[in-house]
XYZ file of C-alpha atoms in Angstrom:
339
model
C -14.660 -69.087 -9.965
C -16.504 -67.542 -12.961
C -15.002 -68.239 -16.341
C -15.496 -67.191 -19.954
C -14.919 -69.094 -22.999
C -13.818 -68.204 -26.686
C -14.101 -70.601 -29.500
C -12.359 -70.141 -32.810
C -14.109 -72.542 -35.041
C -12.834 -74.092 -38.238
C -14.113 -76.968 -40.288
C -11.861 -79.526 -38.654
C -10.619 -78.132 -35.365
C -11.827 -75.624 -32.843
C -9.490 -73.688 -30.567
C -10.772 -73.134 -27.088
C -9.543 -70.561 -24.486
C -10.797 -70.092 -20.944
C -10.217 -67.031 -18.944
C -11.229 -65.871 -15.452
C -12.898 -62.627 -14.411
C -9.727 -60.541 -14.921
C -9.121 -61.894 -18.382
C -6.183 -64.210 -17.374
C -5.994 -67.357 -19.487
C -6.596 -70.405 -17.392
C -6.702 -73.100 -20.015
C -6.141 -73.468 -23.763
C -6.694 -76.405 -25.999
C -7.796 -77.680 -29.471
C -10.490 -80.257 -30.035
C -12.342 -81.579 -33.169
C -15.241 -79.389 -34.168
C -17.779 -81.603 -32.839
C -20.437 -80.227 -30.232
C -20.105 -83.245 -27.872
C -16.371 -83.044 -27.682
C -16.495 -79.244 -27.116
C -19.197 -79.698 -24.332
C -17.044 -82.519 -22.666
C -14.008 -80.357 -22.799
C -15.695 -77.357 -21.170
C -17.461 -79.500 -18.499
C -14.092 -80.746 -17.472
C -12.049 -77.363 -17.456
C -14.743 -74.684 -17.149
C -17.848 -75.893 -15.047
C -18.607 -72.315 -13.934
C -18.584 -70.768 -17.403
C -20.566 -67.624 -17.809
C -20.398 -67.068 -21.488
C -19.317 -69.029 -24.387
C -18.442 -66.911 -27.444
C -17.979 -67.657 -31.117
C -17.925 -65.500 -34.300
C -20.741 -65.473 -36.830
C -19.720 -67.454 -39.938
C -20.633 -70.363 -42.281
C -20.862 -73.028 -39.544
C -21.581 -70.847 -36.545
C -25.292 -71.111 -36.864
C -25.204 -74.973 -36.708
C -22.755 -75.091 -33.811
C -24.581 -72.358 -31.738
C -27.743 -74.295 -32.072
C -26.056 -77.515 -31.004
C -24.366 -76.039 -28.066
C -27.600 -74.122 -26.892
C -29.434 -77.563 -27.165
C -26.649 -79.052 -24.669
C -27.263 -76.195 -22.303
C -24.125 -73.987 -22.915
C -24.567 -70.177 -22.500
C -23.568 -69.746 -26.050
C -23.272 -66.226 -27.760
C -22.698 -65.715 -31.418
C -21.178 -62.138 -32.006
C -20.775 -60.019 -35.017
C -17.601 -61.062 -36.997
C -16.827 -57.472 -37.863
C -16.871 -56.338 -34.209
C -14.704 -59.285 -33.278
C -12.241 -58.586 -36.142
C -11.881 -54.995 -34.957
C -10.969 -56.226 -31.523
C -8.698 -58.944 -32.610
C -6.810 -56.799 -35.075
C -5.122 -55.126 -31.979
C -3.177 -58.278 -31.561
C 0.188 -58.365 -33.217
C 0.084 -62.123 -34.273
C -2.834 -63.830 -36.051
C -3.384 -67.368 -35.036
C -6.353 -69.501 -33.990
C -5.011 -69.698 -30.395
C -4.706 -65.864 -30.245
C -8.272 -65.439 -31.752
C -9.684 -67.895 -29.157
C -8.083 -65.806 -26.390
C -9.372 -62.603 -27.789
C -12.872 -63.997 -28.070
C -12.628 -65.123 -24.498
C -11.622 -61.642 -23.239
C -14.486 -60.102 -25.366
C -16.865 -62.397 -23.490
C -15.259 -61.403 -20.132
C -15.494 -57.741 -20.889
C -18.992 -57.802 -22.443
C -17.974 -55.617 -25.373
C -19.769 -57.394 -28.141
C -22.866 -57.353 -30.226
C -24.985 -60.499 -30.131
C -25.894 -61.880 -33.512
C -29.507 -63.176 -34.014
C -28.989 -66.799 -35.207
C -31.856 -67.689 -37.664
C -33.797 -70.885 -37.466
C -33.319 -73.985 -39.519
C -36.321 -73.193 -41.437
C -35.127 -69.655 -42.334
C -31.878 -71.232 -43.408
C -33.712 -73.720 -45.703
C -35.702 -70.822 -47.247
C -32.741 -68.714 -47.814
C -30.829 -71.556 -49.383
C -33.790 -72.038 -51.827
C -33.731 -68.340 -52.660
C -29.976 -68.252 -52.991
C -30.086 -71.294 -55.432
C -32.681 -69.620 -57.555
C -30.566 -66.321 -57.698
C -27.463 -68.354 -58.724
C -29.322 -70.087 -61.698
C -30.549 -66.733 -62.664
C -27.058 -65.374 -62.919
C -25.717 -68.499 -64.620
C -28.521 -68.015 -67.268
C -27.591 -64.286 -67.765
C -23.989 -65.213 -68.057
C -24.657 -67.827 -70.663
C -26.909 -65.488 -72.613
C -24.204 -62.877 -72.655
C -21.609 -65.387 -73.821
C -23.950 -66.433 -76.669
C -24.671 -62.769 -77.514
C -20.758 -62.030 -77.534
C -20.076 -65.048 -79.735
C -22.573 -64.101 -82.459
C -21.705 -60.259 -82.215
C -18.099 -61.103 -82.998
C -19.288 -62.239 -86.399
C -21.799 -59.398 -87.017
C -24.861 -61.128 -85.885
C -27.191 -59.379 -83.387
C -29.657 -61.106 -81.219
C -31.146 -57.873 -79.891
C -33.611 -57.548 -76.962
C -35.051 -60.841 -76.020
C -36.293 -62.085 -72.612
C -37.532 -65.414 -71.439
C -38.362 -68.016 -74.152
C -37.877 -65.268 -76.971
C -34.123 -65.373 -76.419
C -33.927 -69.170 -77.408
C -35.892 -68.766 -80.583
C -33.941 -65.672 -81.727
C -30.604 -67.430 -80.893
C -31.601 -70.363 -83.019
C -32.687 -68.165 -85.902
C -29.302 -66.237 -85.701
C -27.309 -69.437 -85.503
C -28.862 -70.618 -88.808
C -27.128 -67.527 -90.549
C -23.784 -68.896 -89.313
C -23.573 -72.767 -89.567
C -20.039 -72.654 -88.753
C -20.852 -71.486 -85.132
C -23.540 -74.049 -84.516
C -21.018 -76.440 -83.006
C -20.068 -73.850 -80.384
C -23.497 -72.228 -79.783
C -25.466 -75.397 -79.493
C -23.902 -76.661 -76.242
C -24.284 -73.132 -74.678
C -27.920 -73.047 -75.807
C -28.541 -76.400 -74.361
C -26.937 -75.591 -71.004
C -28.975 -72.356 -70.954
C -32.244 -74.264 -71.525
C -31.373 -76.721 -68.873
C -30.529 -73.933 -66.422
C -33.796 -72.258 -67.220
C -35.739 -75.560 -66.454
C -34.014 -75.894 -63.055
C -34.826 -72.284 -62.267
C -38.470 -72.663 -63.139
C -38.539 -75.715 -60.762
C -37.021 -73.830 -57.942
C -39.556 -70.927 -58.443
C -42.437 -73.336 -58.379
C -41.118 -74.603 -54.960
C -40.798 -71.020 -53.725
C -44.335 -70.186 -54.827
C -45.671 -73.374 -53.186
C -43.961 -72.617 -49.835
C -45.225 -68.867 -50.076
C -48.810 -70.171 -50.553
C -48.510 -72.600 -47.604
C -47.207 -70.089 -45.182
C -49.723 -67.870 -43.489
C -47.573 -65.016 -42.870
C -46.098 -64.839 -46.348
C -49.568 -64.973 -47.771
C -50.288 -61.835 -45.590
C -47.058 -60.098 -46.925
C -48.197 -60.721 -50.492
C -51.244 -58.404 -49.927
C -48.783 -55.489 -50.051
C -48.392 -53.954 -53.565
C -45.183 -54.998 -55.280
C -44.531 -57.911 -52.653
C -44.434 -61.324 -54.494
C -43.546 -64.926 -53.167
C -39.670 -64.259 -53.291
C -39.813 -60.989 -51.539
C -42.315 -62.280 -48.914
C -39.990 -65.363 -48.192
C -36.946 -63.295 -48.187
C -38.396 -60.904 -45.631
C -39.654 -63.902 -43.626
C -36.216 -65.689 -43.484
C -34.279 -62.528 -43.333
C -35.875 -60.945 -40.238
C -36.773 -64.463 -38.777
C -38.011 -63.008 -35.402
C -40.158 -59.695 -35.510
C -39.550 -59.338 -31.699
C -35.910 -58.487 -32.487
C -36.881 -54.964 -33.355
C -38.565 -52.798 -30.666
C -39.716 -50.304 -33.422
C -40.645 -51.209 -37.080
C -38.923 -48.034 -38.348
C -35.534 -49.605 -37.358
C -35.873 -52.498 -39.843
C -34.876 -50.044 -42.795
C -31.669 -49.171 -40.961
C -30.994 -52.864 -40.377
C -31.241 -53.550 -44.111
C -29.148 -50.715 -44.956
C -31.795 -48.458 -46.464
C -31.016 -45.408 -44.371
C -28.379 -42.821 -45.259
C -24.817 -42.844 -43.581
C -23.889 -40.025 -41.302
C -20.485 -38.646 -40.274
C -20.377 -36.040 -37.697
C -17.103 -34.817 -36.069
C -16.489 -31.435 -34.682
C -17.525 -28.907 -37.434
C -18.058 -31.776 -39.971
C -21.591 -33.057 -40.324
C -22.643 -34.737 -43.573
C -25.289 -37.241 -44.620
C -24.303 -39.657 -47.452
C -25.946 -42.360 -49.406
C -27.663 -45.323 -47.914
C -25.355 -47.645 -45.954
C -26.163 -50.911 -47.863
C -25.201 -52.882 -44.847
C -27.227 -56.016 -43.905
C -29.105 -58.367 -46.043
C -28.288 -57.732 -49.713
C -30.787 -59.943 -51.141
C -33.740 -58.663 -49.241
C -32.703 -55.105 -49.791
C -32.718 -55.793 -53.421
C -36.127 -57.552 -53.466
C -37.540 -54.539 -51.508
C -36.104 -52.135 -54.034
C -37.577 -54.168 -56.931
C -40.954 -54.148 -55.098
C -40.731 -50.486 -54.683
C -40.279 -50.049 -58.516
C -43.318 -52.169 -59.002
C -45.379 -49.922 -56.619
C -44.193 -46.872 -58.739
C -44.516 -48.179 -62.151
C -46.930 -51.222 -62.437
C -49.447 -50.752 -59.449
C -52.707 -49.389 -61.091
C -54.850 -49.206 -57.823
C -54.178 -46.049 -56.050
C -52.940 -46.306 -52.486
C -51.271 -43.964 -49.970
C -48.010 -45.655 -50.458
C -47.870 -45.066 -54.143
C -49.135 -41.292 -53.758
C -46.423 -40.787 -51.134
C -43.833 -42.385 -53.399
C -45.038 -40.370 -56.472
C -44.537 -37.101 -54.546
C -41.070 -37.944 -53.521
C -40.260 -38.941 -57.211
C -41.632 -35.578 -58.311
C -39.514 -33.693 -55.849
C -36.100 -35.835 -55.475
C -36.184 -38.252 -58.303
C -37.178 -41.760 -59.029
C -34.249 -43.508 -57.485
C -34.632 -41.770 -54.115
C -38.324 -42.483 -54.263
C -37.694 -46.256 -54.719
C -35.221 -46.353 -51.854
C -37.856 -44.518 -49.619
C -40.673 -46.790 -50.658
C -38.483 -49.949 -50.008
C -37.684 -48.564 -46.513
C -41.411 -48.057 -45.951
C -42.132 -51.500 -47.224
C -39.776 -52.911 -44.643
C -41.546 -51.014 -41.888
C -45.014 -51.938 -43.221
C -44.119 -55.682 -43.419
C -42.592 -55.701 -40.098
C -45.679 -53.958 -38.386
C -47.961 -56.296 -40.184
C -46.069 -59.209 -38.910
C -46.165 -57.938 -35.313
C -49.831 -57.000 -35.560
C -51.121 -60.220 -37.611
C -52.711 -57.960 -40.083
C -52.924 -57.650 -43.916
C -52.237 -54.490 -46.008
C -55.002 -51.857 -45.932
C -55.183 -50.016 -49.202
C -57.589 -47.342 -47.917
C -55.721 -46.431 -44.887
C -52.004 -47.311 -45.134
């Protein structure tokens, strides 16, 4: 008899539900969240399993890889879709969620999530760590600015190493604040050193990877954008057409059509926020800092003149996603004269 399995995974325990072809629950249980124990349980109670489903989440990538390595027909599904189906249940519990996931597997009403490779996760962890340190540095700078501003002392515009110098100059005007400002400035300097260390790692990895070096031939695309695209897309074969990558990254307008109502709104902003941000920043570089003329910049300038700079940047970001994907599929570099 064909069976279908739902796994509701938590850090300590995993609720398991097995249903038949009609959706009737055959077996329910709870095991420790260990791949070997889950495989052992399913081998005993569901030898004819067709699909094993679990929601996307913090530990789902690891568990999916472990179950796949042990030969289970594992499927990681979109947590938003699963939530929409599971919200129909009156009572929320791990047992009911496992039952709902098993029935989703049985009906086939799900969207499979592309589970990224371990290397992609390592690159993404590195980029996230760097972004976190940038945010911490900015928060410390704002705290220091606010401290001095309360006493009428203004640091003004200062980026990079200039901020530290100006902050020290301003602190000499208020010796009574030195005991407060000094620890903040020391922490800011330490965070900045760690940020620079992570950026050196990012540049080294980008130089060593052949595909990221090809990405960096595109105007506006640097090491972080190249690695973010590499880890965010993971497998270019996921997309049948390069133009769909922009929609995947939330760079296409939303649309609502129902009856006589039909309107197009702002971009959806779904998908990978970090990669979308980097592409937008790369688009800004294309418009404002790229000196060499290319078809991409000319096209963007025409949109900017017609519809404004922000829409032009979004359009270029979407075009960059398309170009990078096509380059990845074709194994080519950016062609300034013809692209």
